[in-house]
XYZ file of C-alpha atoms in Angstrom:
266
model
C 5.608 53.215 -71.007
C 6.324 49.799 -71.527
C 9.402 49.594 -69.010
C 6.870 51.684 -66.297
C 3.858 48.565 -67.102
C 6.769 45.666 -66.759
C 8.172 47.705 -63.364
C 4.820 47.406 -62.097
C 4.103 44.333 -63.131
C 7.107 42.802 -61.170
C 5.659 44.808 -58.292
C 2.641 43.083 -58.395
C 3.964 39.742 -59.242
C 5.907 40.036 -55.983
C 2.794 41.435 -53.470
C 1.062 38.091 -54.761
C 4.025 35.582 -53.826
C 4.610 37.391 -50.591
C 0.661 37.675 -49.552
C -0.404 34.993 -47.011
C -2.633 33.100 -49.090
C 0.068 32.261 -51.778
C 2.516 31.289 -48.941
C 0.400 28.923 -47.478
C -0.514 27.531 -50.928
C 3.390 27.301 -51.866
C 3.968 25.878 -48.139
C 1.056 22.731 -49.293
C 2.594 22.024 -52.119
C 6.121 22.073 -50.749
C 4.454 18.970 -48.273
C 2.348 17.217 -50.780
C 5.552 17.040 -52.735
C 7.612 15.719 -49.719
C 4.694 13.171 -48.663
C 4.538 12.170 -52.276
C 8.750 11.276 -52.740
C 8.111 9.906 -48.642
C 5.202 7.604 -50.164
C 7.555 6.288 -52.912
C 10.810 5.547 -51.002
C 8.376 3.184 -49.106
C 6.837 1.681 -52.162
C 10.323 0.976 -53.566
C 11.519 -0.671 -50.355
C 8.396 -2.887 -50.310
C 7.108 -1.299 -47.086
C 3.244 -0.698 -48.954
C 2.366 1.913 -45.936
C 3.331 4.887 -44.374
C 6.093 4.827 -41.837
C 4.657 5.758 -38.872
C 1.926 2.680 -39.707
C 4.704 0.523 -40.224
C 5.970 1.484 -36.483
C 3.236 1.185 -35.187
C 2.784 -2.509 -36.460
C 5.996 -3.803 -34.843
C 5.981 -6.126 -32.103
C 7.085 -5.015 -28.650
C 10.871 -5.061 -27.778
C 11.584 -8.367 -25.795
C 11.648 -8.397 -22.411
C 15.457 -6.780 -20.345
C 17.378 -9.841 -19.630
C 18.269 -10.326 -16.233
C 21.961 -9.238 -17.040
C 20.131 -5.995 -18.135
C 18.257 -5.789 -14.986
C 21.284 -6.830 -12.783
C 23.167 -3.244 -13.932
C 20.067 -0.946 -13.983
C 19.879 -2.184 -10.519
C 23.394 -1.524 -9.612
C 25.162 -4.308 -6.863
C 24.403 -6.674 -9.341
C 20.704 -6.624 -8.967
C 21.136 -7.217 -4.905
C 19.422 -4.735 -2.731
C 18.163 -4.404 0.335
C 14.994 -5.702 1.904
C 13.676 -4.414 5.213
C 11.023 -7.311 6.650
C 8.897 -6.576 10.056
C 8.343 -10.121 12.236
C 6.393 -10.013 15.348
C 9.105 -8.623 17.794
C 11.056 -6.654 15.419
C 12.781 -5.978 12.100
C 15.037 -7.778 9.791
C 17.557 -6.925 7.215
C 17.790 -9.233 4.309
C 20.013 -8.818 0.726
C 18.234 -10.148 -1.980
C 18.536 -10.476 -5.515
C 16.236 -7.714 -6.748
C 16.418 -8.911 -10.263
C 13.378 -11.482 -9.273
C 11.302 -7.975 -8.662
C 11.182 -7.149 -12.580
C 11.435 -10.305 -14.074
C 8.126 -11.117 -16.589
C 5.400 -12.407 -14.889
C 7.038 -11.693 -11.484
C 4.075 -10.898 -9.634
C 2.218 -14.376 -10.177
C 5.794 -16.106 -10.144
C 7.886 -15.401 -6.879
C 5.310 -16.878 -4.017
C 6.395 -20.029 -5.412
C 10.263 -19.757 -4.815
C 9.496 -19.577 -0.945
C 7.716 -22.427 -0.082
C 10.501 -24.168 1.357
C 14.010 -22.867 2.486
C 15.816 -25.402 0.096
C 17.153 -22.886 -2.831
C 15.838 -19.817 -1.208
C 20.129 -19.398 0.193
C 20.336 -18.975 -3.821
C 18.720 -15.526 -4.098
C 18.220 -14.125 -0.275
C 20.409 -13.951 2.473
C 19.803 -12.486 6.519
C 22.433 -10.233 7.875
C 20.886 -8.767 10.683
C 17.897 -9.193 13.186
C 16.610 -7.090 15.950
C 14.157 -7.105 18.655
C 11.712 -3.820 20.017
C 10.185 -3.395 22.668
C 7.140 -1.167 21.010
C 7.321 -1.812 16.949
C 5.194 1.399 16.557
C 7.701 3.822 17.877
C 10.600 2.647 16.206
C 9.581 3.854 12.445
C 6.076 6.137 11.638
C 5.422 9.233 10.091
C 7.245 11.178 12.492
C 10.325 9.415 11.943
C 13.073 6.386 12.335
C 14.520 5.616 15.749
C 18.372 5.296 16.057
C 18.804 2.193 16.422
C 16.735 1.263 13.248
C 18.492 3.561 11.494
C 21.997 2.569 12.332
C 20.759 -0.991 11.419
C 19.754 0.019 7.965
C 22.765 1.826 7.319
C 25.207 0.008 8.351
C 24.468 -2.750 5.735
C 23.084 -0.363 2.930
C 25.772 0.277 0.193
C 25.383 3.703 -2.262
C 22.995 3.717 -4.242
C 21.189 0.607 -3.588
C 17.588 -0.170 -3.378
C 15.437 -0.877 -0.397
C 12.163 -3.177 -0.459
C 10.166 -2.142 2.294
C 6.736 -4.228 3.273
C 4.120 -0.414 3.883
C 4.063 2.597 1.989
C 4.190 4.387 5.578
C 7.840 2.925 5.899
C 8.913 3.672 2.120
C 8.077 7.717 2.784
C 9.554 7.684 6.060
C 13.212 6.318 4.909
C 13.567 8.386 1.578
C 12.017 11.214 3.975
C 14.527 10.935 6.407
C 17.106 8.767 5.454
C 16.832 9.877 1.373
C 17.700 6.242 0.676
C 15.717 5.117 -2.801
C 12.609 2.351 -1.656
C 10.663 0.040 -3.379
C 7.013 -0.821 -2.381
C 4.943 -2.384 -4.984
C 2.480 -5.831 -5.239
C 6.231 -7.740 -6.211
C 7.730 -6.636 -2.614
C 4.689 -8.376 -0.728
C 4.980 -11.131 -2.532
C 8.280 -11.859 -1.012
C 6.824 -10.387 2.228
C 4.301 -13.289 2.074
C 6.997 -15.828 1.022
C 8.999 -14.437 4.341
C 6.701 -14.206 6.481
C 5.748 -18.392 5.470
C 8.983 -19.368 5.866
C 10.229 -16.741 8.684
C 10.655 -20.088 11.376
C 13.614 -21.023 8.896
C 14.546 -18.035 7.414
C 14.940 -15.853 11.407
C 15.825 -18.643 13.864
C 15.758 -16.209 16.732
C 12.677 -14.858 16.486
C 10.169 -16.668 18.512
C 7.524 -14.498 18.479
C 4.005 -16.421 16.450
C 2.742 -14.440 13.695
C -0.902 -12.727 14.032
C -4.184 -14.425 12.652
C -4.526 -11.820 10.307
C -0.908 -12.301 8.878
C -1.199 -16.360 9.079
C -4.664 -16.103 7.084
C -3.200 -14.008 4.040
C -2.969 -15.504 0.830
C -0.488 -14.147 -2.236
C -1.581 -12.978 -4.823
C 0.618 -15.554 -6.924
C -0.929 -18.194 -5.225
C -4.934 -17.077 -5.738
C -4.019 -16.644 -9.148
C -2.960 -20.159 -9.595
C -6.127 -21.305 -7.506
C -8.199 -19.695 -9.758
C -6.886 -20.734 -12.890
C -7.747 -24.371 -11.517
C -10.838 -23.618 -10.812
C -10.462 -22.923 -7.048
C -12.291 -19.533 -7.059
C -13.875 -19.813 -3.427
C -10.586 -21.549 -2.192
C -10.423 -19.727 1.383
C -6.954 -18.619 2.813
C -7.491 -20.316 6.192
C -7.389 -23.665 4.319
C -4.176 -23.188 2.817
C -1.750 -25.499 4.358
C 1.901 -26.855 2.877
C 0.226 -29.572 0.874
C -1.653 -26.589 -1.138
C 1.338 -24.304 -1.020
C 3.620 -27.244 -2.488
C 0.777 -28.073 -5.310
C -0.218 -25.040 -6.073
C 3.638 -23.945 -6.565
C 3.752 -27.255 -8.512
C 1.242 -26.010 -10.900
C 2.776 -22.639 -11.161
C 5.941 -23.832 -12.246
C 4.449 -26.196 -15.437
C 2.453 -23.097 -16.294
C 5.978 -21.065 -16.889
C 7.495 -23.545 -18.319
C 10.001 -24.716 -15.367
C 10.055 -28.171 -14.811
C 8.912 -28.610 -11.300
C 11.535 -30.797 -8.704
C 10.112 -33.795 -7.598
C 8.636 -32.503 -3.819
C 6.720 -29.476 -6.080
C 9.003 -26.356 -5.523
C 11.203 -24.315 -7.906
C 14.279 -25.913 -8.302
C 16.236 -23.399 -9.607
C 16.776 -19.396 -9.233
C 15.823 -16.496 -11.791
């Protein structure tokens, strides 16, 4: 009788541990246990808090140095930049690096305002003429002679800065070459585009209102910060550019050269 009552009271002992309820039970305090040593280990090491509050109180990793950008760029940190002019298109290497840099957005109007240092960080290598601009890249494709342009100076791998989204799907469409469109790209549009005379001797062609009345977005911002908030882009002029680049440059904490320009390269 009595080894029959302890048989079946080891039966029932073991329905109980292996019924849901006690698992779950057994499973809480197998946690509360490993919070609780978790809790100390950070009490002894002077931590006060949880871990995941403690990661979630450090400060943000600084900024990739431009070494770092230069080989997650590849070339180091050139790429390509395709700029339209009136009559045509133009092929430009350019130290992409300039693109990702902190602050670049607000920062790179101001390293175009003249074409003293710009030989520093951009270079032409090719310029064409067209006949009819809208034919020679759209959504239905690249013409030949574009194309050979583009390729014959892009390397594998490298990046291409493009001035319209229209042209960025078109060459990774067709050409599957990797593009980069973004508010940093038309800020060196802009600074191109104000110093094109210089930058493309042969192209002649005058630039349309609509493209001589733009104003960066570098350059509003620095406007604005001054107080300039209904400053109107037809009454920029070099005297404002040089200024307002002036301005720019004590507010990032580059002394400015003595005519108002960056005199230096990122």
């Amino acid at each position: 009788m009595s080894h029959a009552g302890s048989r079946q009271s080891t039966s029932t002992e073991r329905e109980v541990r292996s019924s849901p309820q006690a698992q779950s039970a057994s499973a809480l305090g197998r946690a509360r246990k490993r919070q609780g040593h978790s809790c100390a280990r950070e009490l002894v090491a002077g931590s006060g808090e949880p871990t995941s509050t403690a990661r979630e109180a450090r400060p943000s990793p600084p900024a990739p140095s431009a070494a770092v950008l230069a080989d997650r760029l590849g070339h180091n940190g050139i790429i390509l930049l395709l700029f339209e002019t009136p009559s045509g298109f133009a092929i430009f290497k350019y130290y992409g690096v300039q693109l990702f840099l902190p602050n670049a957005k607000e920062n790179i109007w101001s390293k175009f305002i003249n074409n003293d240092k710009t030989r520093l960080f951009i270079w032409l290598k090719e310029f064409r003429t067209f006949n009819d601009k809208s034919k020679v890249i759209n959504h239905t494709g690249i013409s030949t002679h574009l194309t050979e342009m583009i390729k014959k100076w892009h390397l594998p791998g490298q990046k291409l800065a493009v001035g319209k989204l229209e042209y960025k799907k078109a060459i990774e469409a067709r050409l599957k070459i990797p593009c980069l469109f973004n508010d940093e790209v038309l800020e060196v549009m802009w600074g191109l585009n104000n110093l094109m005379r210089s930058l493309i001797p042969e192209e002649t062609s005058e630039l349309t209102e609509e493209d001589r009345l733009q104003m960066s977005y570098g350059m509003k911002t620095v406007l604005d910060r001054y107080g300039f908030h209904d400053f109107k882009p037809e009454m920029v002029n070099e005297r404002i550019c040089r200024g307002a680049a002036n301005h720019s440059r004590v507010a990032e904490g580059t002394r400015p050269s003595p005519e108002g320009v960056y005199s230096g390269v990122s």
